[in-house]
Coordinates of C-alpha atoms and ligand atoms in Angstrom, one line a residue:
X1 CA 0.3 -0.1 0.3
X2 CA 1.5 3.1 -0.9
X3 CA 2.5 5.4 2.0
X4 CA 0.0 8.6 1.3
X5 CA -3.5 5.8 1.3
X6 CA -1.8 4.3 4.7
X7 CA -1.0 7.7 6.6
X8 CA -5.0 8.8 4.5
X9 CA -7.0 5.4 5.5
X10 CA -5.6 5.4 9.2
X11 CA -6.7 9.7 9.7
X12 CA -10.1 8.3 9.0
X13 CA -9.8 5.6 11.4
X14 CA -8.4 7.4 14.5
X15 CA -11.4 10.2 12.8
X16 CA -14.1 7.7 13.0
X17 CA -13.2 6.1 15.9
X18 CA -12.4 10.0 17.6
X19 CA -16.4 11.3 16.6
X20 CA -17.8 7.3 17.6
X21 CA -16.0 8.0 22.1
X22 CA -17.6 11.9 21.2
X23 CA -21.3 10.9 21.1
X24 CA -22.5 9.8 23.2
X25 CA -24.0 5.5 22.6
X26 CA -25.2 2.7 24.1
X27 CA -24.4 -1.0 25.0
X28 CA -26.5 -3.6 25.2
X29 CA -25.8 -7.0 27.0
X30 CA -28.9 -8.6 26.2
X31 CA -32.1 -7.0 27.1
X32 CA -29.8 -3.8 29.5
X33 CA -29.3 -1.0 27.7
X34 CA -26.3 0.9 29.3
X35 CA -26.3 5.1 27.8
X36 CA -22.3 6.5 28.1
X37 CA -23.2 10.0 27.9
X38 CA -20.9 11.9 25.1
X39 CA -17.7 13.2 25.9
X40 CA -17.3 17.1 24.5
X41 CA -21.5 18.2 25.5
X42 CA -23.4 17.3 23.2
X43 CA -27.0 15.5 22.9
X44 CA -27.0 12.7 24.2
X45 CA -31.4 12.0 23.8
X46 CA -30.4 10.6 20.6
X47 CA -28.9 6.8 22.5
X48 CA -31.0 7.5 25.1
X49 CA -34.4 6.6 22.2
X50 CA -32.0 4.6 20.4
X51 CA -32.1 2.5 24.2
X52 CA -34.9 2.5 24.9
X53 CA -35.9 1.3 21.4
X54 CA -33.7 -1.7 22.2
X55 CA -34.6 -2.5 25.7
X56 CA -37.9 -0.8 26.4
X57 CA -39.5 -3.7 26.5
X58 CA -38.6 -6.0 29.7
X59 CA -35.4 -4.7 29.7
X60 CA -33.6 -1.6 31.3
X61 CA -32.0 1.0 30.5
X62 CA -29.1 2.2 33.3
X63 CA -27.7 6.0 33.4
X64 CA -25.4 5.7 35.6
X65 CA -23.2 8.7 33.5
X66 CA -22.5 11.9 35.8
X67 CA -23.3 14.5 33.3
X68 CA -26.6 14.0 30.2
X69 CA -26.3 16.8 27.8
X70 CA -31.2 16.3 26.5
X71 CA -30.4 19.1 23.6
X72 CA -33.9 17.7 22.5
X73 CA -37.4 16.6 23.2
X74 CA -37.9 12.5 23.7
X75 CA -41.0 11.1 23.0
X76 CA -40.4 7.4 24.9
X77 CA -44.2 6.3 25.8
X78 CA -45.9 2.7 24.8
X79 CA -42.5 0.8 27.0
X80 CA -44.2 -2.4 28.9
X81 CA -42.5 -3.6 31.8
X82 CA -38.6 -1.8 31.7
X83 CA -36.5 -0.7 34.8
X84 CA -35.1 2.5 34.0
X85 CA -32.0 3.5 36.4
X86 CA -30.9 6.9 36.9
X87 CA -27.4 7.4 39.3
X88 CA -26.6 10.8 37.5
X89 CA -27.8 14.2 36.5
X90 CA -30.2 15.0 33.1
X91 CA -29.6 18.4 32.5
X92 CA -32.0 19.9 29.8
X93 CA -29.9 22.0 27.2
X94 CA -30.2 26.5 27.0
X95 CA -31.5 26.7 24.0
X96 CA -34.5 28.2 24.5
X97 CA -35.6 28.8 21.3
X98 CA -35.8 25.2 20.3
X99 CA -37.7 24.0 23.2
X100 CA -40.1 26.9 22.8
X101 CA -40.7 25.0 19.1
X102 CA -40.9 21.9 19.8
X103 CA -42.6 20.5 22.8
X104 CA -44.1 17.2 23.1
X105 CA -48.5 18.4 23.8
X106 CA -49.7 18.0 27.0
X107 CA -53.2 18.4 25.7
X108 CA -53.9 20.8 28.3
X109 CA -53.7 24.3 28.5
X110 CA -51.8 24.7 25.3
X111 CA -48.6 23.2 27.7
X112 CA -45.7 20.8 26.1
X113 CA -42.9 18.3 27.5
X114 CA -39.9 18.1 27.3
X115 CA -40.2 14.8 27.8
X116 CA -43.1 12.2 27.8
X117 CA -42.5 8.4 29.3
X118 CA -45.0 6.4 29.8
X119 CA -46.4 2.4 30.0
X120 CA -47.2 0.1 32.1
X121 CA -44.6 -1.7 34.5
X122 CA -42.1 1.1 34.0
X123 CA -40.2 1.7 37.2
X124 CA -38.2 4.8 37.8
X125 CA -35.6 4.4 39.9
X126 CA -33.7 7.4 41.2
X127 CA -31.8 5.6 43.7
X128 CA -31.8 9.7 45.7
X129 CA -28.9 10.7 43.9
X130 CA -30.4 10.7 39.8
X131 CA -30.9 14.3 38.7
X132 CA -33.3 15.7 36.4
X133 CA -31.4 19.5 36.0
X134 CA -34.5 21.8 33.8
X135 CA -31.9 25.3 34.2
X136 CA -35.2 26.3 34.8
X137 CA -32.9 30.2 35.1
X138 CA -32.8 30.8 32.4
X139 CA -36.6 30.2 31.9
X140 CA -37.1 32.1 35.1
X141 CA -35.8 35.3 33.7
X142 CA -37.1 35.1 30.7
X143 CA -40.8 34.5 31.1
X144 CA -40.0 37.8 33.9
X145 CA -42.8 36.5 35.9
X146 CA -45.6 36.5 32.9
X147 CA -47.6 33.6 33.7
X148 CA -48.3 30.9 31.6
X149 CA -44.9 32.0 29.1
X150 CA -46.3 30.3 25.8
X151 CA -44.0 26.6 24.8
X152 CA -42.1 26.7 28.5
X153 CA -41.9 23.3 29.0
X154 CA -43.2 21.4 31.7
X155 CA -40.2 19.0 32.5
X156 CA -41.3 15.9 32.7
X157 CA -44.8 14.4 31.8
X158 CA -45.8 10.5 32.9
X159 CA -48.7 9.3 30.7
X160 CA -51.0 6.8 28.5
X161 CA -49.5 5.0 31.6
X162 CA -50.4 2.3 33.8
X163 CA -48.7 -0.1 37.6
X164 CA -45.7 2.1 37.9
X165 CA -43.6 3.4 40.4
X166 CA -41.3 6.5 40.2
X167 CA -38.7 7.2 42.9
X168 CA -35.9 8.0 44.7
X169 CA -35.6 11.2 41.2
X170 CA -34.4 15.5 42.4
X171 CA -35.5 17.5 40.5
X172 CA -34.1 21.4 40.5
X173 CA -35.0 24.2 38.7
X174 CA -36.7 23.0 36.9
X175 CA -38.3 25.0 33.0
X176 CA -42.1 24.9 34.4
X177 CA -44.5 23.2 35.6
X178 CA -41.7 19.7 37.2
X179 CA -44.3 16.9 36.4
X180 CA -47.9 16.2 35.2
X181 CA -49.0 12.7 35.1
X182 CA -52.2 12.1 32.7
X183 CA -54.3 9.8 30.6
X184 CA -52.8 7.3 33.2
X185 CA -54.4 4.8 36.0
X186 CA -51.9 3.2 39.3
X187 CA -49.1 4.7 39.6
X188 CA -47.0 6.2 42.4
X189 CA -44.4 8.2 43.1
X190 CA -42.6 8.4 46.6
X191 CA -39.4 10.2 47.6
X192 CA -38.8 13.2 45.3
X193 CA -37.0 15.5 45.4
X194 CA -38.1 18.8 44.0
X195 CA -36.9 22.6 43.9
X196 CA -36.7 25.2 42.0
X197 CA -35.6 28.5 42.9
X198 CA -34.4 31.7 41.0
X199 CA -31.6 33.1 42.4
X200 CA -32.7 36.3 41.0
X201 CA -35.1 39.2 42.0
X202 CA -37.2 37.5 39.4
X203 CA -40.0 34.6 40.3
X204 CA -39.7 30.8 39.7
X205 CA -43.4 30.9 37.9
X206 CA -44.8 28.8 37.7
X207 CA -43.3 26.3 38.7
X208 CA -45.6 23.4 40.3
X209 CA -44.2 20.8 42.2
X210 CA -46.8 18.6 40.1
X211 CA -50.0 18.5 38.6
X212 CA -52.7 15.3 38.2
X213 CA -54.6 15.7 34.8
X214 CA -57.1 12.4 33.2
X215 CA -55.6 9.4 36.0
X216 CA -57.1 7.7 38.8
X217 CA -55.4 5.6 40.8
X218 CA -52.0 8.3 42.2
X219 CA -50.2 8.0 45.2
X220 CA -47.5 10.4 45.9
X221 CA -45.7 9.3 49.3
X222 CA -42.2 11.2 51.0
X223 CA -42.2 14.3 48.8
X224 CA -40.2 17.8 49.5
X225 CA -41.3 20.5 48.0
X226 CA -39.6 23.7 47.3
X227 CA -40.6 25.7 44.7
X228 CA -42.5 29.0 43.4
X229 CA -45.8 28.2 42.4
X230 CA -48.6 24.8 43.5
X231 CA -46.6 22.5 46.2
X232 CA -48.8 19.7 44.5
X233 CA -51.8 20.4 42.4
X234 CA -55.1 17.9 41.3
X235 CA -56.9 19.0 38.3
X236 CA -59.3 18.3 35.5
X237 CA -60.9 14.6 35.8
X238 CA -58.4 13.1 38.6
X239 CA -60.0 10.7 41.2
X240 CA -59.4 8.3 44.4
X241 CA -55.3 10.5 44.6
X242 CA -53.7 9.5 47.5
X243 CA -50.9 12.6 48.9
X244 CA -49.0 11.3 52.3
X245 CA -46.0 12.5 53.6
X246 CA -44.8 15.2 52.6
X247 CA -43.0 18.8 52.8
X248 CA -43.2 21.4 51.0
X249 CA -41.9 25.0 51.5
X250 CA -42.3 27.7 50.5
X251 CA -45.1 27.1 47.5
X252 CA -49.3 27.4 47.2
X253 CA -49.6 24.0 49.3
X254 CA -51.6 21.5 48.2
X255 CA -54.5 22.5 45.5
X256 CA -57.1 21.6 43.5
X257 CA -57.6 23.0 40.3
X258 CA -57.5 25.5 39.2
X259 CA -60.9 23.5 37.7
X260 CA -63.6 25.4 35.3
X261 CA -61.0 26.8 32.8
X262 CA -63.4 25.9 30.5
X263 CA -65.9 27.1 28.4
X264 CA -68.8 24.6 28.4
X265 CA -67.2 21.5 28.9
X266 CA -67.5 19.4 32.0
X267 CA -64.8 18.4 34.4
X268 CA -64.4 16.3 37.6
X269 CA -61.7 15.7 40.6
X270 CA -63.4 13.1 43.3
X271 CA -61.1 11.3 46.3
X272 CA -58.6 13.4 47.1
X273 CA -56.7 12.2 50.2
X274 CA -53.5 14.8 51.9
X275 CA -52.3 13.6 54.6
X276 CA -48.7 13.9 56.7
X277 CA -47.3 17.8 55.4
X278 CA -45.4 19.6 56.9
X279 CA -45.9 23.7 55.4
X280 CA -42.5 25.7 55.5
X281 CA -44.0 29.4 55.2
X282 CA -46.2 27.8 52.2
X283 CA -49.4 30.0 51.6
X284 CA -52.5 27.6 52.2
X285 CA -52.5 24.3 53.3
X286 CA -55.1 23.4 51.0
X287 CA -56.3 25.8 48.3
X288 CA -59.6 24.9 45.6
X289 CA -60.2 27.5 42.9
X290 CA -62.4 27.3 40.3
X291 CA -62.7 29.9 37.3
X292 CA -65.8 32.2 37.6
X293 CA -68.9 31.8 35.5
X294 CA -68.3 33.9 33.2
X295 CA -65.7 33.3 30.3
X296 CA -63.9 36.2 29.8
X297 CA -60.0 35.8 27.8
X298 CA -58.3 32.2 26.2
X299 CA -57.3 29.5 27.7
X300 CA -53.7 29.2 29.2
X301 CA -53.8 32.5 30.7
X302 CA -57.9 33.1 30.5
X303 CA -60.9 31.4 30.2
X304 CA -64.0 30.2 32.7
X305 CA -66.9 28.7 32.7
X306 CA -66.3 25.1 32.8
X307 CA -68.4 22.6 34.1
X308 CA -68.8 19.9 37.1
X309 CA -67.9 19.2 40.6
X310 CA -65.5 18.5 42.7
X311 CA -66.2 16.4 45.8
X312 CA -64.7 14.9 48.9
X313 CA -61.4 16.1 49.3
X314 CA -60.1 15.9 53.0
X315 CA -56.1 17.2 54.0
X316 CA -55.9 16.2 57.9
X317 CA -52.9 15.6 59.3
X318 CA -50.8 19.1 58.9
X319 CA -48.0 20.3 60.9
X320 CA -47.8 24.6 58.9
X321 CA -44.8 26.8 60.4
X322 CA -45.2 30.3 59.2
X323 CA -48.3 29.4 56.5
X324 CA -48.7 32.9 55.1
X325 CA -52.6 33.1 54.3
X326 CA -54.7 31.0 55.8
X327 CA -55.2 27.8 56.7
X328 CA -58.0 27.1 54.8
X329 CA -58.2 28.8 51.2
X330 CA -61.7 28.7 48.9
X331 CA -62.4 30.5 45.6
X332 CA -64.2 30.4 43.4
X333 CA -63.7 34.1 41.1
X334 CA -60.0 32.4 39.2
X335 CA -60.2 34.7 36.0
X336 CA -57.9 36.0 33.3
X337 CA -55.6 38.2 34.6
X338 CA -56.5 41.8 35.9
X339 CA -60.7 40.8 34.3
X340 CA -62.6 41.1 38.7
X341 CA -65.8 40.1 39.7
X342 CA -68.5 37.6 38.6
X343 CA -67.7 35.5 42.2
X344 CA -71.5 34.3 41.9
X345 CA -71.3 32.9 38.5
X346 CA -69.7 29.5 38.5
X347 CA -71.5 26.7 37.8
X348 CA -68.5 23.9 39.3
X349 CA -70.3 22.6 42.6
X350 CA -67.6 22.3 45.5
X351 CA -68.7 19.6 48.4
X352 CA -67.8 16.8 50.6
X353 CA -64.3 18.7 51.4
X354 CA -62.4 18.4 55.5
X355 CA -59.7 19.6 56.5
X356 CA -58.3 18.7 59.6
X357 CA -58.4 16.5 62.4
X358 CA -55.0 16.6 63.8
X359 CA -54.3 20.4 61.6
X360 CA -51.3 22.4 63.6
X361 CA -49.4 25.3 63.7
X362 CA -49.0 28.5 63.0
X363 CA -50.0 31.3 60.8
X364 CA -49.0 34.7 59.5
X365 CA -52.2 36.1 59.6
X366 CA -55.7 36.6 61.4
X367 CA -57.7 34.8 59.1
X368 CA -58.2 30.9 59.8
X369 CA -60.1 30.5 56.0
X370 CA -61.3 32.2 53.0
X371 CA -63.7 29.8 52.3
X372 CA -66.1 31.6 49.2
X373 CA -68.0 29.6 47.0
X374 CA -70.2 30.0 44.0
X375 CA -73.4 32.7 45.0
X376 CA -75.4 30.2 41.8
X377 CA -73.3 27.2 43.3
X378 CA -72.9 27.1 47.2
X379 CA -71.2 24.5 49.0
X380 CA -71.9 22.3 50.9
X381 CA -71.0 19.6 53.6
X382 CA -68.1 21.7 54.3
X383 CA -66.2 21.2 57.3
X384 CA -63.3 22.7 59.7
X385 CA -62.3 19.7 62.1
X386 CA -60.0 21.5 65.4
X387 CA -59.1 24.4 63.9
X388 CA -58.0 25.9 67.6
X389 CA -55.5 23.8 67.3
X390 CA -53.5 26.2 64.8
X391 CA -52.3 29.8 66.4
X392 CA -53.2 33.0 64.3
X393 CA -51.7 36.2 64.9
X394 CA -54.3 37.3 66.9
X395 CA -57.6 37.2 65.6
X396 CA -59.3 34.2 64.1
X397 CA -61.9 34.5 61.7
X398 CA -63.1 32.5 59.5
X399 CA -64.9 34.0 56.1
X400 CA -67.9 32.5 53.9
X401 CA -69.9 33.5 50.9
X402 CA -72.2 30.8 50.7
X403 CA -71.0 27.6 52.7
X404 CA -74.0 25.2 53.8
X405 CA -74.6 24.4 57.1
X406 CA -70.9 25.0 58.4
X407 CA -70.1 21.9 60.0
X408 CA -67.1 22.3 62.9
X409 CA -67.0 25.7 62.9
X410 CA -68.7 28.9 62.6
X411 CA -68.4 31.9 59.6
X412 CA -67.2 35.5 61.4
X413 CA -68.5 36.7 58.8
X414 CA -67.9 37.3 55.0
X415 CA -65.6 36.4 51.8
Ligands
NAG1 C1 -31.6 26.6 19.3 O1 -32.6 26.0 18.5 C2 -33.1 26.7 16.8 C3 -34.6 26.5 17.1 O2 -34.4 24.6 16.6 C4 -32.0 27.1 15.9 O3 -32.2 27.6 14.7 C5 -31.1 28.0 16.5 O4 -29.7 27.2 15.2 C6 -30.3 26.6 18.0 N1 -29.3 27.6 18.0 C7 -28.0 26.9 18.3 C8 -27.1 27.9 18.7 O5 -28.1 26.0 18.4
NAG2 C1 -44.8 9.9 20.8 O1 -44.6 8.6 20.0 C2 -45.7 8.0 20.2 C3 -45.9 6.3 19.7 O2 -44.5 6.6 18.5 C4 -46.7 8.4 19.1 O3 -48.0 7.3 19.2 C5 -46.9 10.0 19.9 O4 -48.2 10.3 19.3 C6 -45.8 10.4 19.6 N1 -45.9 11.6 20.9 C7 -46.3 13.5 21.1 C8 -46.7 13.5 22.2 O5 -45.3 13.8 19.6
NAG3 C1 -49.7 28.4 22.6 O1 -48.5 27.6 22.1 C2 -47.6 27.4 21.5 C3 -46.1 27.2 21.3 O2 -46.5 26.4 21.9 C4 -48.4 29.5 21.0 O3 -47.6 29.8 20.0 C5 -49.3 30.1 21.0 O4 -49.3 31.1 20.7 C6 -50.3 29.9 22.8 N1 -51.6 29.5 22.8 C7 -52.6 30.1 23.1 C8 -53.6 31.2 23.3 O5 -51.2 30.7 24.7
NAG4 C1 -54.6 7.6 27.5 O1 -53.8 5.9 27.3 C2 -54.1 4.2 26.8 C3 -53.0 4.2 27.1 O2 -52.5 3.6 28.2 C4 -55.1 4.7 25.4 O3 -55.5 4.2 25.3 C5 -55.8 5.8 25.2 O4 -56.2 6.2 23.4 C6 -54.9 7.2 26.3 N1 -56.4 8.1 26.0 C7 -55.8 9.8 25.0 C8 -56.9 10.4 25.0 O5 -54.8 10.5 25.6
NAG5 C1 -51.4 8.7 24.2 O1 -52.6 7.7 22.8 C2 -52.7 8.3 22.8 C3 -53.4 7.2 21.4 O2 -53.0 6.6 21.8 C4 -52.1 8.8 21.3 O3 -52.7 9.5 20.7 C5 -51.2 10.4 22.4 O4 -50.0 9.8 20.9 C6 -50.1 9.2 23.6 N1 -49.8 10.0 23.8 C7 -47.8 10.4 24.2 C8 -47.6 11.7 24.5 O5 -48.0 9.6 23.3
NAG6 C1 -38.2 9.3 51.7 O1 -37.3 9.5 50.0 C2 -36.3 9.9 50.4 C3 -35.3 10.5 49.7 O2 -35.3 8.9 48.1 C4 -35.6 8.8 51.7 O3 -33.5 9.3 51.6 C5 -35.7 8.1 52.5 O4 -35.2 7.1 53.2 C6 -37.6 7.9 52.1 N1 -38.2 7.5 53.2 C7 -39.1 6.1 53.6 C8 -40.2 6.3 55.4 O5 -39.5 6.1 52.9
NAG7 C1 -33.4 24.7 47.3 O1 -32.1 25.4 46.3 C2 -31.7 26.2 47.3 C3 -30.2 27.2 46.1 O2 -30.4 25.8 45.8 C4 -30.9 25.5 48.3 O3 -30.3 27.0 49.6 C5 -31.9 25.2 49.6 O4 -31.6 24.8 51.0 C6 -32.9 24.3 48.4 N1 -33.3 24.3 50.0 C7 -34.1 21.9 49.8 C8 -35.4 22.2 51.2 O5 -32.9 21.4 50.0
NAG8 C1 -60.8 6.4 47.8 O1 -59.0 7.2 47.3 C2 -57.7 6.6 48.1 C3 -56.5 6.2 48.0 O2 -56.8 7.8 48.6 C4 -58.4 4.6 48.6 O3 -58.4 4.2 48.8 C5 -60.1 4.5 47.9 O4 -60.4 3.1 47.7 C6 -61.2 5.6 47.3 N1 -62.8 5.1 47.5 C7 -63.1 4.8 46.6 C8 -64.3 5.2 47.3 O5 -63.2 4.8 45.5
NAG9 C1 -63.7 14.2 32.2 O1 -65.5 13.4 32.4 C2 -66.1 13.4 32.4 C3 -66.6 11.6 33.6 O2 -65.6 10.4 32.8 C4 -66.4 13.5 31.1 O3 -67.6 13.4 31.1 C5 -65.8 14.9 30.5 O4 -66.0 14.5 29.1 C6 -64.6 15.0 30.6 N1 -63.9 15.8 30.5 C7 -62.7 15.9 30.0 C8 -62.1 17.1 29.6 O5 -62.3 14.9 29.2
NAG10 C1 -64.0 9.9 50.7 O1 -63.1 10.4 51.0 C2 -63.3 8.7 51.9 C3 -61.5 9.7 52.5 O2 -60.1 9.6 51.7 C4 -62.4 7.6 50.8 O3 -62.3 6.6 52.1 C5 -63.9 6.6 50.8 O4 -63.2 6.5 50.0 C6 -63.5 8.2 49.3 N1 -65.7 7.8 48.8 C7 -66.1 7.9 47.9 C8 -66.8 7.7 47.5 O5 -64.7 8.5 46.9
NAG11 C1 -49.7 12.5 60.9 O1 -48.7 13.4 59.2 C2 -47.0 12.4 59.7 C3 -45.5 12.9 59.2 O2 -45.8 11.7 58.3 C4 -46.6 11.0 61.0 O3 -45.2 10.7 61.5 C5 -48.0 10.7 61.6 O4 -47.8 9.6 62.6 C6 -49.0 11.4 61.7 N1 -50.0 10.8 63.2 C7 -51.8 10.9 62.7 C8 -52.4 11.2 63.7 O5 -51.6 10.0 61.0
NAG12 C1 -41.6 32.0 61.6 O1 -41.8 33.6 61.6 C2 -40.9 34.2 63.0 C3 -41.5 35.6 62.6 O2 -40.8 35.7 61.2 C4 -39.6 33.4 63.1 O3 -39.3 33.8 63.9 C5 -39.7 32.3 62.6 O4 -38.7 31.7 63.0 C6 -39.8 31.8 62.0 N1 -40.6 29.8 61.9 C7 -40.0 28.9 61.1 C8 -39.7 27.6 61.6 O5 -39.7 29.5 59.9

């Protein structure tokens, strides 16, 4: 072989190996696919997708490198009997223009996600260390407090899923809502750590810990949530939801809703229990919010006129430390930002909602509860049990409108 050609071939061989080693790769052994991160910080999503393609049925996906860069959206749905182990960090990229245009749809409120994940019998184990880092500060600064900025993606959407378990996963600096579970049944998520904290002067708006939609039999246990919006939120068509043993730092507490945003659309929430919660500096223990009956503007930031009901909701065994507003809050007055009035127009029916027993601790106002039910759909079956165990700053007001036969408390004024 002529020396020139030899040198060219060895150069090409070297170059080929070099590029292969640089980008993310999948090593497969039987039904186990191990993803090796790129060494030059290029996008690892293609390798991760390939691993799910090869081992996403009756297999396992292993993510054990220190850092995986995710620069493109991932859709890994239709999995079955798969185990995912993550002990490193997945870091979402900084090309906000890309994410805004490329997000996968939640099919609700015009929201999108960076990763749609789902299937039957999915076990996702972060072993207490595996981390999702959404690079959220860029999003907090970009949106500067504007609510529901179009295309700002949910970190992880669990979708079309059954019989699945997510455990020991950390989510930091989420881009938007941290998690959404939608169209899913029999999902347990435990040992979950969420922390979205802005380090600039703008708030970490819309960084909900989790939103549950169109789902049945969901258990959230042993969570720690630090964020700037709903700590956990149960939204449209969610049933049989159990929240147990959580610590909230800031945030709004456990939210039911908002709901009733879509004019003429019927949605419901039934059988939600939240217990064993420590709320530190959160706005509320349990918060229920519906849109008014009069549509103003369009979703996601406007709307109203939705129909349906929320029933059999229980918040019990909460410890409150410096909760900033109230123990119990109902509003049926949610409306387009800046719009006012129509608070008695919602036809969305709230009933059988209980705070207590076992709610203790401190709030930083003189108003223990603010319960504003719609004049057009007064609320029966509202109970607040053992409210005298909560220390407020002076007064112990309970402001009510359209609460039918309060149980365990007296209204001291109107909202
Ligand atoms: C960011 O993403 C947009 C849209 O996909 C693309 O046109 C642009 O080239 C990307 N920018 C960088 C620096 O990669
Ligand atoms: C994800 O992929 C599945 C299967 O290919 C497809 O049916 C689904 O529409 C995709 N979802 C999104 C949000 O793109
Ligand atoms: C919905 O989101 C897309 C981007 O994902 C945006 O272009 C559009 O304006 C949004 N629509 C509304 C009504 O906000
Ligand atoms: C919900 O998920 C199931 C699969 O689990 C699928 O058959 C069904 O079509 C999905 N429904 C919607 C509205 O996405
Ligand atoms: C969920 O399943 C439905 C029906 O098969 C499909 O249309 C939808 O795209 C799936 N969602 C995702 C995110 O894959
Ligand atoms: C709660 O979750 C944390 C973080 O994953 C874990 O270290 C701890 O053991 C869990 N506690 C219980 C009681 O399961
Ligand atoms: C949340 O993150 C911030 C900023 O990194 C940190 O100061 C704070 O201690 C964390 N909170 C919890 C509860 O881990
Ligand atoms: C209500 O939800 C709880 C979980 O919190 C569950 O144990 C119970 O079976 C559900 N009730 C009904 C009637 O489905
Ligand atoms: C919610 O569930 C109810 C009762 O099953 C159903 O009638 C309604 O269509 C669902 N709403 C949506 C938006 O899918
Ligand atoms: C109502 O909530 C209680 C307490 O969580 C639960 O035990 C019961 O099963 C629920 N009933 C219905 C009909 O959902
Ligand atoms: C209240 O919740 C705490 C924390 O999860 C738990 O240790 C305690 O046993 C619960 N108490 C009751 C009476 O359920
Ligand atoms: C509650 O607030 C008071 C007064 O601002 C402060 O002294 C106390 O340390 C706070 N307690 C907690 C648990 O944050």
